Short mmCIF file of N, CA and C in Angstrom, two decimals:
data_model
loop_
_atom_site.label_atom_id
_atom_site.label_comp_id
_atom_site.label_asym_id
_atom_site.label_seq_id
_atom_site.Cartn_x
_atom_site.Cartn_y
_atom_site.Cartn_z
N PRO A 283 -16.89 7.16 13.50
CA PRO A 283 -16.56 8.00 12.34
C PRO A 283 -17.82 8.68 11.78
N PRO A 284 -17.65 9.82 11.14
CA PRO A 284 -18.79 10.56 10.61
C PRO A 284 -19.43 9.91 9.38
N ASN A 285 -18.74 9.02 8.70
CA ASN A 285 -19.27 8.32 7.52
C ASN A 285 -19.01 6.83 7.64
N LYS A 286 -19.60 6.07 6.72
CA LYS A 286 -19.42 4.62 6.72
C LYS A 286 -17.97 4.26 6.44
N ILE A 287 -17.50 3.22 7.13
CA ILE A 287 -16.17 2.69 6.88
C ILE A 287 -16.25 1.77 5.67
N LYS A 288 -15.44 2.04 4.65
CA LYS A 288 -15.43 1.22 3.43
C LYS A 288 -14.30 0.19 3.46
N HIS A 289 -13.16 0.56 4.03
CA HIS A 289 -12.00 -0.33 4.11
C HIS A 289 -11.27 -0.04 5.42
N MET A 290 -10.55 -1.08 5.92
CA MET A 290 -9.77 -0.90 7.13
C MET A 290 -8.59 -1.86 7.11
N VAL A 291 -7.44 -1.37 7.57
CA VAL A 291 -6.26 -2.23 7.74
C VAL A 291 -5.70 -1.99 9.14
N VAL A 292 -5.15 -3.06 9.72
CA VAL A 292 -4.57 -3.00 11.05
C VAL A 292 -3.24 -3.74 11.02
N CYS A 293 -2.17 -3.08 11.44
CA CYS A 293 -0.85 -3.71 11.54
C CYS A 293 -0.04 -3.02 12.62
N ASN A 294 0.53 -3.80 13.52
CA ASN A 294 1.49 -3.31 14.49
C ASN A 294 1.02 -2.05 15.23
N ARG A 295 -0.14 -2.12 15.81
CA ARG A 295 -0.73 -1.03 16.61
C ARG A 295 -1.08 0.21 15.79
N SER A 296 -1.22 0.06 14.49
CA SER A 296 -1.69 1.15 13.63
C SER A 296 -2.96 0.70 12.93
N VAL A 297 -3.93 1.60 12.88
CA VAL A 297 -5.20 1.33 12.21
C VAL A 297 -5.45 2.45 11.21
N VAL A 298 -5.83 2.09 9.99
CA VAL A 298 -6.25 3.09 9.01
C VAL A 298 -7.61 2.67 8.48
N MET A 299 -8.55 3.61 8.51
CA MET A 299 -9.89 3.38 7.97
C MET A 299 -10.10 4.32 6.79
N ALA A 300 -10.66 3.80 5.72
CA ALA A 300 -11.06 4.63 4.58
C ALA A 300 -12.57 4.79 4.67
N LEU A 301 -13.00 6.02 4.77
CA LEU A 301 -14.43 6.29 4.89
C LEU A 301 -15.06 6.47 3.51
N GLU A 302 -16.37 6.40 3.49
CA GLU A 302 -17.13 6.51 2.25
C GLU A 302 -16.83 7.80 1.48
N ASP A 303 -16.53 8.88 2.20
CA ASP A 303 -16.26 10.16 1.55
C ASP A 303 -14.78 10.35 1.19
N MET A 304 -14.00 9.26 1.22
CA MET A 304 -12.58 9.22 0.83
C MET A 304 -11.66 9.91 1.83
N VAL A 305 -12.11 10.08 3.06
CA VAL A 305 -11.25 10.55 4.14
C VAL A 305 -10.60 9.32 4.77
N LEU A 306 -9.31 9.45 5.11
CA LEU A 306 -8.61 8.40 5.84
C LEU A 306 -8.52 8.80 7.30
N ILE A 307 -8.83 7.87 8.19
CA ILE A 307 -8.66 8.07 9.62
C ILE A 307 -7.54 7.12 10.05
N ARG A 308 -6.48 7.70 10.64
CA ARG A 308 -5.35 6.89 11.09
C ARG A 308 -5.26 6.97 12.61
N ILE A 309 -5.18 5.81 13.24
CA ILE A 309 -5.03 5.71 14.68
C ILE A 309 -3.70 5.01 14.95
N LYS A 310 -2.83 5.70 15.67
CA LYS A 310 -1.53 5.13 16.00
C LYS A 310 -1.48 4.90 17.51
N ALA A 311 -1.71 3.69 17.93
CA ALA A 311 -1.70 3.37 19.36
C ALA A 311 -0.30 3.59 19.92
N GLY A 312 -0.24 4.18 21.09
CA GLY A 312 1.05 4.43 21.72
C GLY A 312 1.62 5.80 21.43
N ASP A 313 0.98 6.60 20.59
CA ASP A 313 1.48 7.94 20.26
C ASP A 313 0.79 9.04 21.06
N GLN A 314 0.09 8.69 22.14
CA GLN A 314 -0.65 9.69 22.91
C GLN A 314 0.28 10.77 23.46
N ALA A 315 1.52 10.42 23.78
CA ALA A 315 2.46 11.41 24.32
C ALA A 315 2.74 12.50 23.30
N GLN A 316 2.67 12.17 22.02
CA GLN A 316 2.91 13.15 20.98
C GLN A 316 1.63 13.90 20.62
N GLY A 317 0.50 13.48 21.19
CA GLY A 317 -0.77 14.16 20.93
C GLY A 317 -1.32 13.91 19.54
N ARG A 318 -0.88 12.84 18.87
CA ARG A 318 -1.33 12.56 17.51
C ARG A 318 -1.83 11.12 17.39
N ASP A 319 -2.61 10.67 18.33
CA ASP A 319 -3.04 9.29 18.28
C ASP A 319 -4.16 9.07 17.26
N LEU A 320 -4.87 10.12 16.85
CA LEU A 320 -5.91 10.02 15.83
C LEU A 320 -5.73 11.15 14.83
N GLU A 321 -5.60 10.78 13.56
CA GLU A 321 -5.38 11.78 12.51
C GLU A 321 -6.40 11.61 11.40
N GLU A 322 -6.90 12.72 10.91
CA GLU A 322 -7.82 12.71 9.77
C GLU A 322 -7.04 13.22 8.56
N ILE A 323 -6.97 12.40 7.53
CA ILE A 323 -6.19 12.73 6.33
C ILE A 323 -7.17 12.95 5.18
N THR A 324 -7.21 14.18 4.67
CA THR A 324 -8.25 14.57 3.72
C THR A 324 -7.72 14.86 2.32
N ASP A 325 -6.45 14.60 2.04
CA ASP A 325 -5.87 14.95 0.74
C ASP A 325 -6.59 14.29 -0.44
N ILE A 326 -6.93 13.01 -0.30
CA ILE A 326 -7.62 12.31 -1.40
C ILE A 326 -9.01 12.90 -1.58
N GLN A 327 -9.69 13.18 -0.46
CA GLN A 327 -11.02 13.78 -0.54
C GLN A 327 -10.97 15.15 -1.20
N ARG A 328 -9.92 15.93 -0.91
CA ARG A 328 -9.81 17.26 -1.53
C ARG A 328 -9.64 17.15 -3.04
N LYS A 329 -8.93 16.12 -3.50
CA LYS A 329 -8.75 15.95 -4.94
C LYS A 329 -10.04 15.45 -5.59
N TYR A 330 -10.77 14.60 -4.88
CA TYR A 330 -12.04 14.04 -5.37
C TYR A 330 -13.13 14.33 -4.34
N PRO A 331 -13.68 15.54 -4.31
CA PRO A 331 -14.63 15.94 -3.27
C PRO A 331 -15.84 15.01 -3.16
N HIS A 332 -16.13 14.64 -1.93
CA HIS A 332 -17.30 13.81 -1.60
C HIS A 332 -17.33 12.50 -2.37
N GLY A 333 -16.18 12.01 -2.76
CA GLY A 333 -16.15 10.78 -3.53
C GLY A 333 -16.76 11.01 -4.89
N SER A 334 -16.91 10.00 -5.62
CA SER A 334 -17.48 10.08 -6.96
C SER A 334 -17.84 8.68 -7.37
N PRO A 335 -18.91 8.52 -8.15
CA PRO A 335 -19.22 7.16 -8.61
C PRO A 335 -18.08 6.59 -9.45
N LYS A 336 -17.28 7.47 -10.06
CA LYS A 336 -16.19 7.02 -10.92
C LYS A 336 -14.89 6.80 -10.16
N VAL A 337 -14.70 7.48 -9.04
CA VAL A 337 -13.45 7.37 -8.28
C VAL A 337 -13.77 7.05 -6.83
N GLN A 338 -13.33 5.90 -6.39
CA GLN A 338 -13.48 5.47 -5.01
C GLN A 338 -12.18 4.82 -4.56
N ILE A 339 -12.03 4.66 -3.26
CA ILE A 339 -10.89 3.90 -2.75
C ILE A 339 -11.18 2.43 -3.03
N HIS A 340 -10.26 1.79 -3.75
CA HIS A 340 -10.40 0.38 -4.12
C HIS A 340 -9.94 -0.52 -2.97
N LYS A 341 -8.71 -0.29 -2.48
CA LYS A 341 -8.18 -1.10 -1.39
C LYS A 341 -7.10 -0.33 -0.65
N LEU A 342 -6.88 -0.74 0.61
CA LEU A 342 -5.79 -0.23 1.44
C LEU A 342 -4.82 -1.36 1.71
N PHE A 343 -3.53 -1.03 1.77
CA PHE A 343 -2.49 -2.02 2.07
C PHE A 343 -1.51 -1.41 3.05
N MET A 344 -1.25 -2.10 4.17
CA MET A 344 -0.28 -1.63 5.15
C MET A 344 0.74 -2.73 5.40
N ASP A 345 2.01 -2.33 5.48
CA ASP A 345 3.06 -3.32 5.71
C ASP A 345 2.98 -3.84 7.15
N PRO A 346 3.63 -4.99 7.44
CA PRO A 346 3.52 -5.60 8.76
C PRO A 346 3.99 -4.70 9.91
N THR A 347 4.86 -3.74 9.64
CA THR A 347 5.35 -2.85 10.70
C THR A 347 4.39 -1.69 10.97
N GLY A 348 3.42 -1.48 10.11
CA GLY A 348 2.48 -0.38 10.25
C GLY A 348 3.05 0.96 9.84
N VAL A 349 4.16 0.95 9.11
CA VAL A 349 4.84 2.19 8.71
C VAL A 349 4.39 2.68 7.34
N HIS A 350 4.20 1.78 6.41
CA HIS A 350 3.92 2.14 5.01
C HIS A 350 2.47 1.80 4.65
N LEU A 351 1.75 2.77 4.09
CA LEU A 351 0.37 2.57 3.65
C LEU A 351 0.28 2.89 2.16
N ILE A 352 -0.34 1.98 1.41
CA ILE A 352 -0.60 2.20 -0.01
C ILE A 352 -2.10 2.18 -0.21
N VAL A 353 -2.60 3.20 -0.91
CA VAL A 353 -4.03 3.35 -1.18
C VAL A 353 -4.24 3.24 -2.68
N SER A 354 -5.04 2.26 -3.10
CA SER A 354 -5.34 2.05 -4.51
C SER A 354 -6.74 2.59 -4.80
N LEU A 355 -6.84 3.45 -5.82
CA LEU A 355 -8.13 4.03 -6.21
C LEU A 355 -8.67 3.33 -7.45
N THR A 356 -9.98 3.39 -7.62
CA THR A 356 -10.62 2.72 -8.76
C THR A 356 -10.25 3.35 -10.10
N ASN A 357 -9.73 4.57 -10.09
CA ASN A 357 -9.31 5.20 -11.35
C ASN A 357 -7.85 4.87 -11.70
N MET A 358 -7.31 3.86 -11.04
CA MET A 358 -5.94 3.36 -11.26
C MET A 358 -4.89 4.39 -10.85
N GLU A 359 -5.19 5.11 -9.80
CA GLU A 359 -4.23 6.03 -9.19
C GLU A 359 -3.83 5.42 -7.85
N THR A 360 -2.55 5.58 -7.48
CA THR A 360 -2.05 5.00 -6.24
C THR A 360 -1.42 6.09 -5.39
N TRP A 361 -1.73 6.06 -4.09
CA TRP A 361 -1.21 7.03 -3.13
C TRP A 361 -0.38 6.28 -2.10
N TYR A 362 0.63 6.97 -1.55
CA TYR A 362 1.51 6.40 -0.53
C TYR A 362 1.54 7.32 0.69
N LEU A 363 1.51 6.73 1.88
CA LEU A 363 1.59 7.50 3.12
C LEU A 363 2.50 6.79 4.10
N HIS A 364 3.54 7.50 4.56
CA HIS A 364 4.46 6.99 5.58
C HIS A 364 3.87 7.30 6.96
N ARG A 365 4.15 6.46 7.92
CA ARG A 365 3.60 6.63 9.28
C ARG A 365 3.90 8.00 9.89
N ASP A 366 5.06 8.57 9.58
CA ASP A 366 5.45 9.84 10.18
C ASP A 366 4.96 11.06 9.40
N GLN A 367 4.19 10.85 8.36
CA GLN A 367 3.73 11.96 7.53
C GLN A 367 2.21 12.11 7.61
N LEU A 368 1.76 13.33 7.39
CA LEU A 368 0.33 13.62 7.41
C LEU A 368 -0.25 13.77 6.01
N ARG A 369 0.60 13.88 5.00
CA ARG A 369 0.11 14.10 3.63
C ARG A 369 0.56 12.97 2.72
N PRO A 370 -0.39 12.23 2.15
CA PRO A 370 -0.02 11.17 1.21
C PRO A 370 0.46 11.75 -0.12
N LYS A 371 1.22 10.96 -0.84
CA LYS A 371 1.75 11.38 -2.15
C LYS A 371 1.21 10.46 -3.23
N ILE A 372 0.91 11.04 -4.39
CA ILE A 372 0.51 10.23 -5.55
C ILE A 372 1.77 9.59 -6.13
N LEU A 373 1.70 8.30 -6.42
CA LEU A 373 2.81 7.59 -7.04
C LEU A 373 2.61 7.60 -8.55
N ASP A 374 3.23 8.55 -9.22
CA ASP A 374 3.04 8.71 -10.67
C ASP A 374 3.45 7.47 -11.45
N LYS A 375 4.48 6.76 -11.00
CA LYS A 375 4.94 5.57 -11.73
C LYS A 375 3.95 4.41 -11.64
N PHE A 376 2.98 4.51 -10.75
CA PHE A 376 1.95 3.47 -10.60
C PHE A 376 0.69 3.79 -11.40
N LYS A 377 0.67 4.91 -12.11
CA LYS A 377 -0.51 5.32 -12.87
C LYS A 377 -0.90 4.22 -13.85
N GLY A 378 -2.18 3.88 -13.89
CA GLY A 378 -2.68 2.85 -14.79
C GLY A 378 -2.67 1.45 -14.20
N ILE A 379 -2.31 1.33 -12.93
CA ILE A 379 -2.27 0.02 -12.26
C ILE A 379 -3.35 -0.01 -11.19
N LEU A 380 -4.23 -1.00 -11.26
CA LEU A 380 -5.22 -1.21 -10.20
C LEU A 380 -4.69 -2.34 -9.32
N ILE A 381 -4.28 -2.00 -8.12
CA ILE A 381 -3.65 -2.96 -7.22
C ILE A 381 -4.72 -3.77 -6.49
N ASP A 382 -4.59 -5.10 -6.58
CA ASP A 382 -5.50 -6.00 -5.87
C ASP A 382 -4.84 -6.72 -4.71
N SER A 383 -3.50 -6.80 -4.70
CA SER A 383 -2.80 -7.47 -3.60
C SER A 383 -1.36 -6.98 -3.54
N ILE A 384 -0.78 -7.09 -2.35
CA ILE A 384 0.63 -6.75 -2.15
C ILE A 384 1.25 -7.78 -1.23
N ALA A 385 2.46 -8.23 -1.59
CA ALA A 385 3.27 -9.08 -0.73
C ALA A 385 4.43 -8.23 -0.22
N TRP A 386 4.49 -8.05 1.09
CA TRP A 386 5.51 -7.20 1.71
C TRP A 386 6.74 -8.03 2.06
N ASP A 387 7.89 -7.38 2.12
CA ASP A 387 9.13 -8.01 2.55
C ASP A 387 9.11 -8.09 4.07
N LYS A 388 8.92 -9.29 4.61
CA LYS A 388 8.81 -9.47 6.06
C LYS A 388 10.13 -9.22 6.77
N THR A 389 11.24 -9.25 6.04
CA THR A 389 12.55 -9.05 6.67
C THR A 389 12.97 -7.59 6.69
N ASN A 390 12.20 -6.71 6.11
CA ASN A 390 12.57 -5.29 6.04
C ASN A 390 12.52 -4.66 7.43
N GLU A 391 13.64 -4.11 7.87
CA GLU A 391 13.71 -3.43 9.15
C GLU A 391 14.03 -1.95 8.98
N ASP A 392 14.04 -1.47 7.74
CA ASP A 392 14.36 -0.07 7.45
C ASP A 392 13.06 0.71 7.26
N PRO A 393 12.70 1.58 8.21
CA PRO A 393 11.43 2.31 8.09
C PRO A 393 11.42 3.36 6.99
N THR A 394 12.56 3.63 6.35
CA THR A 394 12.60 4.65 5.31
C THR A 394 12.23 4.11 3.94
N THR A 395 12.05 2.80 3.80
CA THR A 395 11.72 2.21 2.51
C THR A 395 10.82 0.99 2.69
N THR A 396 10.02 0.72 1.67
CA THR A 396 9.20 -0.50 1.70
C THR A 396 10.05 -1.72 1.43
N SER A 397 11.28 -1.51 0.96
CA SER A 397 12.12 -2.59 0.47
C SER A 397 11.40 -3.21 -0.73
N ARG A 398 11.67 -4.46 -1.03
CA ARG A 398 11.09 -5.11 -2.20
C ARG A 398 9.68 -5.59 -1.87
N ILE A 399 8.70 -5.11 -2.64
CA ILE A 399 7.33 -5.59 -2.51
C ILE A 399 6.88 -6.13 -3.86
N LEU A 400 5.95 -7.08 -3.82
CA LEU A 400 5.32 -7.59 -5.04
C LEU A 400 3.89 -7.08 -5.07
N ILE A 401 3.47 -6.67 -6.25
CA ILE A 401 2.14 -6.09 -6.44
C ILE A 401 1.36 -6.96 -7.42
N GLY A 402 0.18 -7.40 -7.01
CA GLY A 402 -0.72 -8.14 -7.88
C GLY A 402 -1.77 -7.20 -8.44
N THR A 403 -1.97 -7.25 -9.75
CA THR A 403 -2.90 -6.31 -10.39
C THR A 403 -4.21 -7.00 -10.76
N ASN A 404 -5.15 -6.19 -11.20
CA ASN A 404 -6.45 -6.70 -11.63
C ASN A 404 -6.37 -7.38 -13.00
N LYS A 405 -5.23 -7.26 -13.68
CA LYS A 405 -5.07 -7.86 -15.01
C LYS A 405 -4.14 -9.06 -15.02
N GLY A 406 -3.88 -9.64 -13.84
CA GLY A 406 -3.07 -10.85 -13.77
C GLY A 406 -1.57 -10.62 -13.88
N ARG A 407 -1.11 -9.44 -13.56
CA ARG A 407 0.33 -9.15 -13.62
C ARG A 407 0.90 -9.03 -12.21
N ILE A 408 2.15 -9.45 -12.08
CA ILE A 408 2.88 -9.26 -10.84
C ILE A 408 4.02 -8.30 -11.12
N ARG A 409 4.09 -7.26 -10.31
CA ARG A 409 5.14 -6.25 -10.48
C ARG A 409 5.95 -6.17 -9.19
N GLU A 410 7.22 -5.87 -9.36
CA GLU A 410 8.10 -5.66 -8.22
C GLU A 410 8.32 -4.16 -8.06
N ALA A 411 8.28 -3.69 -6.82
CA ALA A 411 8.45 -2.26 -6.59
C ALA A 411 9.16 -2.02 -5.26
N SER A 412 9.67 -0.82 -5.13
CA SER A 412 10.16 -0.33 -3.84
C SER A 412 9.85 1.15 -3.78
N ILE A 413 9.50 1.60 -2.59
CA ILE A 413 9.10 3.00 -2.40
C ILE A 413 9.86 3.56 -1.21
N GLY A 414 10.50 4.70 -1.41
CA GLY A 414 11.19 5.38 -0.32
C GLY A 414 10.24 6.27 0.45
N ARG A 415 10.68 6.68 1.63
CA ARG A 415 9.86 7.54 2.50
C ARG A 415 9.39 8.78 1.74
N GLY A 416 8.15 9.11 1.92
CA GLY A 416 7.58 10.28 1.24
C GLY A 416 7.21 10.00 -0.20
N GLY A 417 7.21 8.73 -0.59
CA GLY A 417 6.86 8.39 -1.97
C GLY A 417 7.96 8.71 -2.96
N LYS A 418 9.19 8.85 -2.46
CA LYS A 418 10.32 9.15 -3.33
C LYS A 418 11.07 7.87 -3.67
N ASP A 419 11.95 7.97 -4.64
CA ASP A 419 12.77 6.82 -5.05
C ASP A 419 11.90 5.62 -5.38
N VAL A 420 10.90 5.84 -6.20
CA VAL A 420 9.98 4.77 -6.59
C VAL A 420 10.55 4.01 -7.78
N ASN A 421 10.62 2.71 -7.62
CA ASN A 421 11.03 1.83 -8.72
C ASN A 421 9.95 0.79 -8.91
N ILE A 422 9.59 0.50 -10.15
CA ILE A 422 8.58 -0.51 -10.42
C ILE A 422 8.90 -1.19 -11.75
N GLN A 423 8.74 -2.51 -11.76
CA GLN A 423 8.97 -3.26 -13.00
C GLN A 423 8.07 -4.48 -13.03
N ASN A 424 7.71 -4.89 -14.24
CA ASN A 424 6.89 -6.08 -14.42
C ASN A 424 7.78 -7.31 -14.26
N VAL A 425 7.34 -8.29 -13.46
CA VAL A 425 8.15 -9.49 -13.28
C VAL A 425 7.45 -10.76 -13.76
N TYR A 426 6.11 -10.74 -13.86
CA TYR A 426 5.42 -11.94 -14.32
C TYR A 426 4.03 -11.57 -14.82
N ASN A 427 3.58 -12.27 -15.86
CA ASN A 427 2.24 -12.08 -16.41
C ASN A 427 1.54 -13.43 -16.39
N MET A 428 0.39 -13.51 -15.74
CA MET A 428 -0.35 -14.77 -15.61
C MET A 428 -1.03 -15.18 -16.91
N HIS A 429 -0.97 -14.36 -17.95
CA HIS A 429 -1.60 -14.62 -19.25
C HIS A 429 -3.10 -14.84 -19.13
N GLN A 430 -3.67 -14.25 -18.12
CA GLN A 430 -5.12 -14.24 -17.93
C GLN A 430 -5.45 -12.84 -17.45
N SER A 431 -6.65 -12.41 -17.71
CA SER A 431 -7.01 -11.08 -17.22
C SER A 431 -7.69 -11.17 -15.85
N SER A 432 -7.47 -12.28 -15.14
CA SER A 432 -8.04 -12.44 -13.81
C SER A 432 -7.22 -11.68 -12.78
N PRO A 433 -7.86 -11.05 -11.82
CA PRO A 433 -7.10 -10.31 -10.80
C PRO A 433 -6.31 -11.25 -9.89
N ILE A 434 -5.18 -10.77 -9.43
CA ILE A 434 -4.39 -11.50 -8.44
C ILE A 434 -4.83 -10.97 -7.08
N THR A 435 -5.70 -11.72 -6.42
CA THR A 435 -6.32 -11.23 -5.19
C THR A 435 -5.54 -11.58 -3.94
N GLY A 436 -4.56 -12.45 -4.06
CA GLY A 436 -3.70 -12.79 -2.92
C GLY A 436 -2.29 -13.01 -3.40
N LEU A 437 -1.32 -12.55 -2.63
CA LEU A 437 0.07 -12.63 -3.05
C LEU A 437 0.95 -12.74 -1.81
N HIS A 438 1.92 -13.66 -1.85
CA HIS A 438 2.83 -13.87 -0.73
C HIS A 438 4.15 -14.38 -1.29
N TYR A 439 5.26 -13.97 -0.68
CA TYR A 439 6.53 -14.56 -1.09
C TYR A 439 7.40 -14.85 0.11
N GLU A 440 8.24 -15.87 -0.04
CA GLU A 440 9.21 -16.26 0.97
C GLU A 440 10.58 -16.24 0.35
N ARG A 441 11.55 -15.81 1.13
CA ARG A 441 12.94 -15.74 0.67
C ARG A 441 13.72 -16.86 1.33
N PHE A 442 14.53 -17.56 0.52
CA PHE A 442 15.41 -18.59 1.04
C PHE A 442 16.83 -18.06 1.05
N PRO A 443 17.59 -18.32 2.11
CA PRO A 443 18.95 -17.78 2.21
C PRO A 443 19.84 -18.23 1.06
N ALA A 444 20.78 -17.35 0.72
CA ALA A 444 21.74 -17.66 -0.34
C ALA A 444 22.68 -18.75 0.14
N GLN A 445 23.04 -19.64 -0.76
CA GLN A 445 24.01 -20.70 -0.48
C GLN A 445 25.32 -20.32 -1.15
N GLY A 446 26.36 -20.12 -0.37
CA GLY A 446 27.64 -19.74 -0.95
C GLY A 446 27.57 -18.35 -1.54
N LEU A 447 27.97 -18.21 -2.80
CA LEU A 447 27.97 -16.91 -3.47
C LEU A 447 26.72 -16.68 -4.31
N LYS A 448 25.80 -17.62 -4.28
CA LYS A 448 24.60 -17.51 -5.11
C LYS A 448 23.63 -16.48 -4.53
N GLU A 449 22.79 -15.96 -5.40
CA GLU A 449 21.73 -15.03 -4.98
C GLU A 449 20.66 -15.80 -4.20
N PRO A 450 19.94 -15.13 -3.30
CA PRO A 450 18.85 -15.82 -2.59
C PRO A 450 17.75 -16.24 -3.56
N LYS A 451 17.04 -17.27 -3.19
CA LYS A 451 15.93 -17.78 -4.00
C LYS A 451 14.62 -17.36 -3.35
N TYR A 452 13.60 -17.22 -4.20
CA TYR A 452 12.28 -16.81 -3.73
C TYR A 452 11.23 -17.79 -4.24
N VAL A 453 10.19 -17.99 -3.44
CA VAL A 453 9.02 -18.71 -3.90
C VAL A 453 7.85 -17.75 -3.74
N VAL A 454 7.03 -17.65 -4.79
CA VAL A 454 5.91 -16.71 -4.82
C VAL A 454 4.62 -17.51 -4.90
N PHE A 455 3.65 -17.15 -4.07
CA PHE A 455 2.32 -17.74 -4.10
C PHE A 455 1.35 -16.67 -4.58
N ALA A 456 0.62 -16.96 -5.65
CA ALA A 456 -0.35 -15.99 -6.18
C ALA A 456 -1.69 -16.68 -6.37
#
């Protein structure tokens, strides 16, 4: 890459690197037939040219299928990029949230939505969200507050099958 790699995520034969100048490099293994195995995504860089001491990429998050990418910026702005798209979208409903961790729904088989995800923030809050393809149909709500301003740096959840007519149960590790 032309600049230093600041962050990198790898899932299901997809690699995304965030460079120092806020350019994203996406490598999709197996897409050589389509001629798009390496893509340079510059939308974030165009909004914040050459990076800025005040605005940097904080973290990258990719779901286990390699379809959904969430980019958290230090200015508490969040961007979303679907595997089939070249242009990320700003998630307006996420404004003011600095994401430190995400727990993905491992059972999600629908590539058009993230399904239910849990988001851990830098202020000790856990939020539930779902994002549709292209950053549309975004829903987000607060589900738990740790009553500490410590960041939630790791987050995982498991779903237990419903018994009878009851709703499924979840256990969350934060």
